[in-house]
């Protein structure tokens, strides 16, 4: 499937492909792309299958999501790029580095879902069975752990991803069957850390608890840089500046040979 996309920055600059999280959309990267990363790169973000403007048809396996990304970036004539994946996007980037490492120049893993316990996967999948309809935008924010008041810009970005219903509620533009499938596969193991044969940044928020100490220890020998940021999983809200700058610094630094893990 050729995925719908957004682009920012200079079309002649080196490409940076962004992969959004489950239940999100490509446009969620707009702010950081316009304010920071688009100054250095041709930034490309795709709506994943089952999300927003891209097709919603099955199958909804991680392998299919990966195939869609490869097909879509190849259709743009891009042979190799920097890639950054947030949350589910980070998990897909791990899959990509294992299956098609020749496509990845440098990899940026942003609070990636490496693997979660089956009981958590079941709970989240069950919650998402009816997770597309909400009483209001604010109810959606609170249901996803947001605290405090949202800025006007944040509200506008969220509202653009919803459709109003006749009864006053709002519906998110996601295929819930696809979302449930994603959480199911989160319970399975990710590719081995040794598949990270390219220069890689791992950025995570320790307080979120998504990446366990065991996972961190397993990946540490195979990544070039590990950056800790404050806040919880929503790093583009809780640690926007730290995240934006850390990624820019990593991707624009001189290339170093992949360090040996022997």
Backbone as CSV, one residue per row, in Angstrom:
resi,resn,N_x,N_y,N_z,CA_x,CA_y,CA_z,C_x,C_y,C_z
1,UNK,0.839,-1.194,0.000,0.000,0.000,0.000,0.879,1.249,0.000
2,UNK,0.586,2.196,-0.893,1.245,3.487,-0.867,0.523,4.359,0.155
3,UNK,1.241,4.786,1.175,0.653,5.518,2.284,0.552,7.017,1.985
4,UNK,-0.466,7.649,2.561,-0.572,9.102,2.481,0.537,9.725,3.326
5,UNK,0.997,10.904,2.920,2.147,11.471,3.609,2.048,12.988,3.746
6,UNK,2.849,13.504,4.672,3.102,14.933,4.810,4.601,15.141,4.641
7,UNK,4.984,16.301,4.126,6.394,16.635,3.996,6.643,18.056,4.489
8,UNK,7.840,18.248,5.061,8.280,19.559,5.513,9.761,19.712,5.171
9,UNK,10.226,20.943,5.146,11.641,21.192,4.921,12.002,21.299,3.459
10,UNK,13.293,21.266,3.195,13.856,21.426,1.859,13.838,20.083,1.138
11,UNK,13.178,20.028,-0.001,13.070,18.774,-0.747,14.412,18.265,-1.232
12,UNK,15.437,19.130,-1.287,16.758,18.717,-1.749,17.674,18.280,-0.604
13,UNK,17.208,18.410,0.633,18.009,18.044,1.800,17.973,16.529,2.008
14,UNK,18.873,15.993,2.829,18.846,14.559,3.133,17.496,14.166,3.735
15,UNK,16.946,13.011,3.353,15.625,12.631,3.857,15.655,12.089,5.285
16,UNK,14.641,12.460,6.032,14.382,11.933,7.371,12.948,11.438,7.380
17,UNK,12.759,10.136,7.550,11.430,9.531,7.535,10.970,9.298,8.974
18,UNK,9.779,9.773,9.304,9.227,9.668,10.651,8.081,8.664,10.672
19,UNK,8.021,7.851,11.731,6.961,6.850,11.888,6.215,7.158,13.185
20,UNK,4.922,7.416,13.075,4.138,7.827,14.238,3.724,6.638,15.101
21,UNK,3.103,6.953,16.237,2.661,5.942,17.174,1.293,5.380,16.841
22,UNK,0.900,4.325,17.550,-0.383,3.688,17.327,-1.504,4.656,17.691
23,UNK,-2.520,4.726,16.829,-3.643,5.618,17.063,-3.352,7.071,16.763
24,UNK,-2.194,7.358,16.193,-1.815,8.739,15.907,-1.855,8.987,14.409
25,UNK,-1.027,9.895,13.920,-1.068,10.285,12.520,0.232,10.982,12.158
26,UNK,0.499,11.075,10.869,1.734,11.697,10.403,1.835,13.152,10.846
27,UNK,0.710,13.865,10.848,0.726,15.292,11.142,1.066,15.584,12.601
28,UNK,1.126,14.565,13.441,1.524,14.789,14.828,2.955,15.305,14.926
29,UNK,3.734,15.132,13.859,5.112,15.616,13.838,5.241,17.041,13.299
30,UNK,4.129,17.684,12.977,4.198,18.974,12.296,5.058,19.990,13.046
31,UNK,4.798,20.162,14.339,5.505,21.210,15.075,7.015,21.000,15.036
32,UNK,7.464,19.801,15.406,8.910,19.580,15.470,9.525,19.588,14.078
33,UNK,8.771,19.176,13.068,9.284,19.206,11.701,9.446,20.638,11.211
34,UNK,8.457,21.484,11.502,8.517,22.866,11.038,9.522,23.697,11.827
35,UNK,9.571,23.476,13.138,10.407,24.318,13.986,11.856,23.861,14.057
36,UNK,12.105,22.563,13.865,13.459,22.063,14.113,13.994,21.188,12.990
37,UNK,13.422,20.022,12.784,14.059,19.049,11.899,14.002,19.452,10.432
38,UNK,12.975,20.201,10.044,12.864,20.648,8.665,13.916,21.665,8.270
39,UNK,14.637,22.218,9.241,15.735,23.135,8.938,16.948,22.399,8.381
40,UNK,16.991,21.089,8.595,18.161,20.308,8.223,17.856,19.192,7.222
41,UNK,16.587,18.775,7.158,16.242,17.577,6.398,14.971,17.766,5.577
42,UNK,14.826,16.920,4.595,13.526,16.735,3.941,12.763,15.757,4.826
43,UNK,11.821,16.253,5.585,11.114,15.444,6.567,9.857,14.851,5.925
44,UNK,9.722,13.546,6.037,8.594,12.831,5.448,7.939,11.992,6.536
45,UNK,6.637,12.103,6.678,5.903,11.292,7.654,4.682,10.697,6.972
46,UNK,4.474,9.412,7.171,3.362,8.694,6.551,2.267,8.411,7.572
47,UNK,0.996,8.490,7.137,-0.113,7.927,7.909,-0.062,6.412,7.742
48,UNK,0.107,5.689,8.825,0.171,4.235,8.739,-1.181,3.644,8.322
49,UNK,-1.159,2.447,7.825,-2.392,1.710,7.486,-3.344,1.711,8.691
50,UNK,-4.617,1.962,8.417,-5.599,1.986,9.496,-5.643,3.293,10.255
51,UNK,-4.876,4.284,9.800,-4.790,5.564,10.487,-5.063,6.712,9.511
52,UNK,-5.938,7.599,9.920,-6.178,8.862,9.245,-6.477,8.673,7.758
53,UNK,-5.651,9.206,6.866,-5.983,9.265,5.445,-5.537,8.046,4.645
54,UNK,-4.699,7.184,5.216,-4.260,5.992,4.483,-5.354,4.922,4.501
55,UNK,-5.199,3.901,3.652,-6.192,2.838,3.588,-6.326,2.080,4.896
56,UNK,-7.502,1.536,5.148,-7.770,0.853,6.405,-7.886,-0.666,6.258
57,UNK,-7.715,-1.205,5.069,-7.986,-2.618,4.862,-6.920,-3.509,5.513
58,UNK,-7.309,-4.723,5.933,-6.345,-5.664,6.496,-5.477,-6.266,5.394
59,UNK,-4.418,-6.987,5.788,-4.036,-7.391,7.154,-3.350,-6.267,7.926
60,UNK,-3.410,-6.386,9.266,-2.858,-5.355,10.128,-1.701,-5.891,10.958
61,UNK,-0.865,-6.690,10.363,0.298,-7.224,11.065,1.443,-6.224,11.021
62,UNK,2.381,-6.374,11.929,3.560,-5.518,11.899,4.305,-5.687,10.582
63,UNK,4.315,-6.902,10.047,4.981,-7.148,8.768,4.334,-6.336,7.646
64,UNK,3.012,-6.203,7.678,2.319,-5.432,6.658,2.626,-3.941,6.806
65,UNK,2.630,-3.437,8.044,2.989,-2.038,8.264,4.388,-1.757,7.726
66,UNK,5.303,-2.685,7.969,6.670,-2.515,7.494,6.717,-2.515,5.971
67,UNK,6.000,-3.438,5.363,5.953,-3.507,3.904,5.395,-2.221,3.310
68,UNK,4.370,-1.654,3.937,3.790,-0.392,3.469,4.831,0.725,3.485
69,UNK,5.590,0.802,4.561,6.601,1.856,4.680,7.672,1.713,3.610
70,UNK,8.139,0.488,3.411,9.168,0.261,2.402,8.637,0.607,1.017
71,UNK,7.422,0.158,0.705,6.834,0.439,-0.601,6.650,1.939,-0.805
72,UNK,6.229,2.641,0.229,5.935,4.064,0.109,7.196,4.899,-0.046
73,UNK,8.236,4.571,0.706,9.473,5.344,0.594,10.186,5.021,-0.712
74,UNK,10.085,3.789,-1.168,10.675,3.409,-2.451,9.989,4.139,-3.596
75,UNK,8.669,4.324,-3.485,7.920,5.027,-4.520,8.353,6.482,-4.652
76,UNK,8.961,7.034,-3.597,9.464,8.406,-3.645,10.874,8.468,-4.217
77,UNK,11.429,7.322,-4.576,12.772,7.281,-5.132,13.867,7.400,-4.095
78,UNK,13.541,7.110,-2.846,14.516,7.213,-1.760,15.126,5.837,-1.503
79,UNK,16.428,5.735,-1.696,17.123,4.467,-1.489,17.596,4.291,-0.048
80,UNK,17.898,5.408,0.610,18.449,5.351,1.959,18.108,6.657,2.665
81,UNK,17.791,6.569,3.954,17.375,7.762,4.689,17.678,7.587,6.166
82,UNK,17.664,8.711,6.878,17.565,8.646,8.334,16.112,8.285,8.653
83,UNK,15.926,7.496,9.717,14.579,7.123,10.139,14.438,7.393,11.635
84,UNK,13.263,7.879,12.033,12.952,8.068,13.447,11.552,7.528,13.701
85,UNK,11.420,6.725,14.740,10.123,6.153,15.070,9.776,6.390,16.521
86,UNK,8.552,6.847,16.759,8.069,7.114,18.115,7.084,6.029,18.542
87,UNK,7.301,5.441,19.719,6.384,4.470,20.312,6.216,3.258,19.383
88,UNK,5.025,3.031,18.847,4.831,1.960,17.855,5.762,2.159,16.670
89,UNK,5.968,3.410,16.288,6.892,3.692,15.194,8.301,3.240,15.507
90,UNK,8.700,3.321,16.782,10.008,2.820,17.177,10.112,1.314,17.029
91,UNK,9.018,0.629,17.363,9.004,-0.831,17.179,9.106,-1.186,15.695
92,UNK,8.383,-0.461,14.851,8.464,-0.710,13.416,9.865,-0.410,12.887
93,UNK,10.518,0.602,13.451,11.880,0.901,13.020,12.830,-0.223,13.418
94,UNK,12.627,-0.824,14.569,13.426,-2.002,14.932,13.222,-3.124,13.915
95,UNK,11.971,-3.319,13.499,11.687,-4.333,12.479,12.399,-3.993,11.172
96,UNK,12.396,-2.701,10.812,13.019,-2.272,9.566,14.528,-2.479,9.608
97,UNK,15.165,-2.142,10.713,16.620,-2.300,10.800,17.031,-3.761,10.691
98,UNK,16.139,-4.653,11.126,16.440,-6.080,11.031,16.193,-6.620,9.628
99,UNK,15.098,-6.188,8.996,14.704,-6.754,7.706,15.353,-6.057,6.520
100,UNK,15.494,-4.723,6.602,16.011,-3.953,5.468,17.037,-2.914,5.939
101,UNK,18.143,-3.353,6.517,19.113,-2.393,7.064,19.723,-1.472,6.016
102,UNK,19.722,-1.899,4.756,20.306,-1.065,3.705,19.523,0.217,3.465
103,UNK,18.287,0.284,3.971,17.463,1.484,3.794,17.716,2.539,4.868
104,UNK,18.443,2.162,5.923,18.566,3.021,7.102,19.979,3.563,7.223
105,UNK,20.095,4.884,7.173,21.376,5.538,7.398,21.646,5.602,8.902
106,UNK,20.854,6.399,9.593,20.890,6.429,11.061,19.480,6.188,11.581
107,UNK,19.386,5.563,12.752,18.092,5.214,13.339,17.907,5.955,14.651
108,UNK,16.688,6.470,14.854,16.344,7.174,16.094,15.121,6.497,16.700
109,UNK,15.311,5.913,17.863,14.249,5.214,18.575,13.745,6.113,19.694
110,UNK,12.506,6.578,19.574,11.934,7.515,20.519,10.876,6.819,21.372
111,UNK,11.212,6.544,22.640,10.300,5.811,23.516,9.687,4.621,22.773
112,UNK,10.513,3.736,22.210,9.974,2.636,21.405,9.277,1.575,22.255
113,UNK,8.231,0.990,21.702,7.602,-0.169,22.336,8.402,-1.390,21.908
114,UNK,9.285,-1.857,22.756,10.113,-3.012,22.418,9.303,-4.295,22.613
115,UNK,8.746,-4.456,23.770,7.842,-5.573,24.076,7.143,-5.251,25.388
116,UNK,5.843,-5.561,25.471,5.111,-5.318,26.703,4.505,-6.639,27.200
117,UNK,4.214,-6.739,28.499,3.652,-7.976,29.045,2.304,-8.303,28.403
118,UNK,1.990,-9.586,28.263,0.712,-9.975,27.647,-0.500,-9.373,28.339
119,UNK,-0.455,-9.256,29.669,-1.614,-8.714,30.380,-1.822,-7.236,30.045
120,UNK,-0.737,-6.498,29.854,-0.868,-5.101,29.464,-1.359,-4.993,28.024
121,UNK,-0.844,-5.841,27.153,-1.304,-5.837,25.760,-2.801,-6.138,25.687
122,UNK,-3.264,-7.094,26.491,-4.681,-7.441,26.510,-5.524,-6.277,27.015
123,UNK,-5.079,-5.630,28.093,-5.842,-4.509,28.643,-5.951,-3.374,27.644
124,UNK,-4.826,-3.024,27.015,-4.855,-1.909,26.068,-5.648,-2.253,24.813
125,UNK,-5.533,-3.486,24.351,-6.310,-3.892,23.179,-7.801,-3.848,23.489
126,UNK,-8.182,-4.276,24.687,-9.591,-4.249,25.094,-10.098,-2.821,25.183
127,UNK,-9.279,-1.922,25.727,-9.666,-0.520,25.818,-9.895,0.090,24.438
128,UNK,-9.122,-0.364,23.465,-9.214,0.210,22.126,-10.370,-0.360,21.304
129,UNK,-11.059,-1.368,21.811,-12.187,-1.922,21.060,-13.215,-0.843,20.731
130,UNK,-13.405,0.087,21.637,-14.344,1.190,21.396,-13.641,2.532,21.579
131,UNK,-12.337,2.569,21.332,-11.551,3.758,21.625,-11.592,4.836,20.582
132,UNK,-12.449,4.690,19.562,-12.475,5.721,18.531,-13.500,6.816,18.804
133,UNK,-14.466,6.553,19.693,-15.520,7.530,19.973,-15.352,8.058,21.401
134,UNK,-15.380,9.399,21.522,-15.168,10.042,22.819,-16.223,11.128,23.033
135,UNK,-16.487,11.425,24.304,-17.464,12.465,24.618,-17.002,13.837,24.145
136,UNK,-15.692,14.047,24.185,-15.134,15.340,23.783,-13.647,15.177,23.522
137,UNK,-13.028,16.210,22.962,-11.584,16.205,22.770,-10.880,16.152,24.118
138,UNK,-11.411,16.887,25.086,-10.795,16.884,26.413,-10.876,15.501,27.050
139,UNK,-11.996,14.793,26.842,-12.120,13.436,27.373,-11.071,12.522,26.742
140,UNK,-10.820,12.697,25.459,-9.773,11.928,24.783,-8.405,12.224,25.403
141,UNK,-8.100,13.475,25.634,-6.819,13.853,26.226,-6.651,13.220,27.593
142,UNK,-7.678,13.343,28.430,-7.584,12.775,29.771,-7.462,11.260,29.711
143,UNK,-8.167,10.646,28.764,-8.100,9.199,28.630,-6.743,8.696,28.188
144,UNK,-5.943,9.593,27.625,-4.596,9.226,27.194,-3.528,9.826,28.101
145,UNK,-3.921,10.138,29.326,-2.951,10.520,30.343,-2.555,11.979,30.366
146,UNK,-3.210,12.831,29.583,-2.852,14.247,29.568,-3.282,14.905,30.868
147,UNK,-2.458,15.826,31.340,-2.790,16.606,32.533,-2.635,18.079,32.187
148,UNK,-3.394,18.916,32.873,-3.306,20.346,32.632,-4.058,20.769,31.382
149,UNK,-3.997,22.062,31.116,-4.699,22.622,29.971,-3.856,22.496,28.705
150,UNK,-4.511,22.214,27.604,-3.812,22.135,26.321,-3.720,23.523,25.702
151,UNK,-2.635,23.745,24.958,-2.499,25.011,24.247,-3.479,25.038,23.085
152,UNK,-3.717,26.224,22.558,-4.615,26.351,21.412,-4.080,25.566,20.225
153,UNK,-2.760,25.584,20.037,-2.164,24.844,18.930,-2.360,23.345,19.104
154,UNK,-2.152,22.850,20.326,-2.325,21.423,20.588,-3.764,20.997,20.351
155,UNK,-4.731,21.807,20.826,-6.137,21.480,20.623,-6.498,21.456,19.141
156,UNK,-5.968,22.407,18.395,-6.255,22.464,16.966,-5.714,21.239,16.253
157,UNK,-4.513,20.789,16.654,-3.915,19.617,16.029,-4.724,18.359,16.343
158,UNK,-5.191,18.254,17.580,-5.983,17.081,17.963,-7.341,17.105,17.270
159,UNK,-7.986,18.252,17.261,-9.318,18.361,16.669,-9.308,18.002,15.190
160,UNK,-8.197,18.280,14.510,-8.103,17.987,13.081,-8.138,16.489,12.799
161,UNK,-7.933,15.688,13.835,-7.885,14.237,13.683,-9.213,13.575,14.061
162,UNK,-10.219,14.382,14.358,-11.511,13.861,14.793,-12.630,14.372,13.891
163,UNK,-13.718,13.621,13.880,-14.920,14.017,13.161,-16.060,14.163,14.163
164,UNK,-16.832,15.241,14.082,-17.961,15.415,15.012,-19.104,14.459,14.665
165,UNK,-19.782,13.955,15.684,-20.945,13.088,15.506,-22.214,13.876,15.808
166,UNK,-23.351,13.437,15.288,-24.605,14.179,15.513,-24.973,14.352,16.974
167,UNK,-24.547,13.425,17.835,-24.914,13.517,19.247,-23.939,14.366,20.060
168,UNK,-22.981,15.018,19.389,-22.054,15.899,20.087,-20.732,15.254,20.435
169,UNK,-20.653,13.933,20.338,-19.389,13.259,20.590,-18.474,13.409,19.374
170,UNK,-17.253,12.890,19.491,-16.291,12.974,18.393,-15.719,11.588,18.124
171,UNK,-15.353,11.347,16.869,-14.777,10.060,16.473,-13.390,10.270,15.890
172,UNK,-12.433,9.533,16.404,-11.075,9.574,15.883,-11.006,8.805,14.569
173,UNK,-10.214,9.311,13.621,-10.116,8.668,12.314,-9.086,7.538,12.359
174,UNK,-9.482,6.458,13.027,-8.654,5.258,13.088,-9.532,4.032,12.909
175,UNK,-8.938,2.983,12.373,-9.603,1.692,12.282,-9.305,0.930,13.569
176,UNK,-10.308,0.773,14.418,-10.060,0.179,15.726,-9.607,-1.273,15.640
177,UNK,-10.066,-2.011,14.635,-9.583,-3.388,14.467,-8.078,-3.402,14.242
178,UNK,-7.587,-2.428,13.482,-6.155,-2.332,13.249,-5.415,-2.004,14.540
179,UNK,-5.962,-1.088,15.333,-5.316,-0.691,16.578,-5.228,-1.878,17.537
180,UNK,-6.302,-2.640,17.647,-6.313,-3.821,18.519,-5.240,-4.806,18.075
181,UNK,-5.100,-5.001,16.770,-4.093,-5.920,16.251,-2.685,-5.478,16.618
182,UNK,-2.440,-4.181,16.568,-1.115,-3.663,16.919,-0.758,-4.030,18.353
183,UNK,-1.689,-3.814,19.279,-1.402,-4.124,20.676,-1.195,-5.616,20.888
184,UNK,-1.880,-6.438,20.129,-1.669,-7.878,20.236,-0.216,-8.237,19.933
185,UNK,0.330,-7.658,18.864,1.697,-8.002,18.473,2.745,-7.385,19.384
186,UNK,2.381,-6.376,20.158,3.330,-5.810,21.111,3.763,-6.836,22.163
187,UNK,2.946,-7.862,22.367,3.296,-8.877,23.358,4.376,-9.818,22.841
188,UNK,4.626,-9.815,21.537,5.655,-10.672,20.964,7.014,-9.992,20.986
189,UNK,8.087,-10.772,20.872,9.437,-10.201,20.952,9.787,-9.354,19.742
190,UNK,10.558,-8.324,19.982,11.102,-7.484,18.916,12.361,-8.154,18.363
191,UNK,12.866,-7.659,17.228,14.127,-8.186,16.714,15.245,-8.051,17.748
192,UNK,16.249,-8.899,17.638,17.361,-8.864,18.574,18.106,-7.545,18.447
193,UNK,18.593,-6.999,19.550,19.332,-5.733,19.487,20.515,-5.754,18.516
194,UNK,21.065,-6.906,18.248,22.204,-6.979,17.333,21.834,-6.585,15.907
195,UNK,20.532,-6.483,15.619,20.123,-6.051,14.281,20.405,-4.573,14.055
196,UNK,20.734,-3.843,15.102,21.059,-2.416,14.976,22.500,-2.274,14.505
197,UNK,22.706,-2.474,13.233,24.045,-2.416,12.656,24.431,-1.015,12.207
198,UNK,23.507,-0.072,12.312,23.771,1.323,11.946,23.836,2.184,13.202
199,UNK,24.313,3.398,13.050,24.373,4.334,14.164,22.960,4.613,14.665
200,UNK,22.751,4.435,15.981,21.401,4.492,16.540,21.363,5.330,17.807
201,UNK,20.317,6.144,17.912,20.016,6.895,19.126,18.793,6.279,19.782
202,UNK,18.888,6.023,21.079,17.741,5.588,21.874,17.416,6.694,22.856
203,UNK,16.241,7.293,22.703,15.785,8.353,23.600,14.565,7.845,24.350
204,UNK,14.596,7.978,25.676,13.475,7.452,26.455,13.266,8.273,27.719
205,UNK,12.060,8.135,28.268,11.696,8.803,29.514,11.655,7.753,30.621
206,UNK,12.645,7.715,31.497,12.670,6.678,32.536,11.393,6.605,33.363
207,UNK,10.773,7.760,33.609,9.578,7.780,34.460,8.392,7.090,33.812
208,UNK,8.392,6.947,32.493,7.259,6.288,31.836,7.247,4.794,32.108
209,UNK,8.405,4.202,32.316,8.482,2.775,32.600,8.256,1.883,31.398
210,UNK,8.117,2.453,30.206,7.857,1.633,29.025,9.045,0.742,28.690
211,UNK,10.243,1.293,28.788,11.453,0.508,28.552,11.952,0.005,29.900
212,UNK,12.032,-1.302,30.033,12.427,-1.898,31.302,13.943,-1.848,31.469
213,UNK,14.440,-1.964,32.707,15.891,-2.014,32.912,16.552,-3.151,32.126
214,UNK,15.858,-4.277,32.009,16.411,-5.403,31.250,16.528,-5.068,29.766
215,UNK,15.530,-4.411,29.229,15.586,-4.016,27.820,16.685,-2.989,27.597
216,UNK,16.797,-2.037,28.503,17.833,-1.015,28.370,19.222,-1.653,28.391
217,UNK,19.431,-2.592,29.282,20.728,-3.263,29.357,21.016,-4.052,28.087
218,UNK,19.978,-4.653,27.499,20.173,-5.442,26.283,20.525,-4.569,25.088
219,UNK,19.944,-3.373,25.016,20.170,-2.503,23.860,21.386,-1.601,24.009
220,UNK,21.813,-1.346,25.232,22.892,-0.393,25.464,24.158,-0.709,24.674
221,UNK,24.602,-1.968,24.568,25.835,-2.231,23.816,25.695,-2.034,22.311
222,UNK,24.475,-1.873,21.816,24.242,-1.868,20.377,23.794,-0.516,19.836
223,UNK,23.728,0.503,20.700,23.350,1.839,20.241,24.501,2.790,20.505
224,UNK,24.589,3.830,19.688,25.674,4.794,19.837,25.415,5.766,20.965
225,UNK,24.139,6.130,21.164,23.817,7.149,22.155,22.502,6.822,22.836
226,UNK,22.450,7.052,24.144,21.219,6.923,24.920,20.961,8.268,25.598
227,UNK,19.766,8.804,25.395,19.388,10.090,25.981,18.160,9.890,26.846
228,UNK,18.235,10.360,28.093,17.097,10.342,28.994,16.429,11.710,28.988
229,UNK,15.092,11.718,28.968,14.347,12.973,29.007,13.338,12.916,30.147
230,UNK,12.914,14.072,30.659,11.935,14.093,31.753,10.535,13.790,31.246
231,UNK,9.634,13.595,32.211,8.237,13.387,31.859,7.905,11.945,31.581
232,UNK,6.757,11.756,30.920,6.263,10.415,30.647,6.361,10.110,29.158
233,UNK,5.527,9.193,28.674,5.666,8.672,27.316,5.463,9.732,26.243
234,UNK,4.643,10.734,26.499,4.373,11.771,25.505,5.534,12.753,25.467
235,UNK,6.649,12.327,24.885,7.875,13.130,24.917,7.750,14.426,24.117
236,UNK,6.863,14.465,23.109,6.711,15.681,22.321,5.888,16.734,23.053
237,UNK,5.333,16.356,24.195,4.652,17.312,25.071,5.470,17.553,26.328
238,UNK,5.908,16.483,26.965,6.605,16.595,28.243,8.063,17.016,28.101
239,UNK,8.687,16.684,26.978,10.118,16.974,26.800,10.373,17.393,25.356
240,UNK,9.560,18.326,24.886,9.640,18.705,23.472,11.022,19.221,23.094
241,UNK,11.522,20.203,23.808,12.795,20.818,23.431,13.947,19.829,23.532
242,UNK,13.979,19.062,24.632,15.063,18.096,24.793,15.058,17.059,23.671
243,UNK,13.858,16.601,23.298,13.742,15.602,22.243,14.161,16.171,20.896
244,UNK,13.622,17.355,20.566,13.915,17.966,19.273,15.406,18.197,19.097
245,UNK,16.051,18.747,20.119,17.471,19.079,20.021,18.329,17.821,20.005
246,UNK,17.997,16.839,20.831,18.790,15.608,20.880,18.806,14.905,19.534
247,UNK,17.659,14.863,18.860,17.583,14.207,17.553,18.390,14.994,16.517
248,UNK,18.250,16.310,16.510,19.007,17.135,15.573,20.505,16.966,15.785
249,UNK,20.943,17.038,17.037,22.370,16.899,17.328,22.899,15.548,16.869
250,UNK,22.132,14.501,17.092,22.568,13.158,16.703,22.660,13.011,15.191
251,UNK,21.644,13.482,14.488,21.593,13.273,13.047,22.544,14.185,12.267
252,UNK,22.937,15.308,12.857,23.828,16.229,12.157,25.287,16.088,12.588
253,UNK,25.561,15.244,13.575,26.939,15.035,14.035,27.711,14.232,12.991
254,UNK,29.035,14.380,12.959,29.847,13.571,12.032,29.594,12.089,12.250
255,UNK,29.576,11.353,11.161,29.317,9.918,11.239,30.508,9.194,11.844
256,UNK,30.221,8.307,12.809,31.252,7.478,13.396,30.996,6.031,13.013
257,UNK,32.052,5.224,12.885,31.827,3.803,12.602,31.008,3.157,13.714
258,UNK,30.172,2.219,13.337,29.380,1.489,14.342,30.334,0.798,15.287
259,UNK,30.192,1.087,16.592,31.146,0.540,17.528,30.980,-0.952,17.673
260,UNK,32.055,-1.634,17.943,32.023,-3.091,18.087,31.360,-3.465,19.382
261,UNK,30.619,-4.559,19.359,29.983,-5.066,20.579,30.655,-6.340,21.061
262,UNK,31.826,-6.648,20.482,32.535,-7.876,20.851,33.158,-7.709,22.228
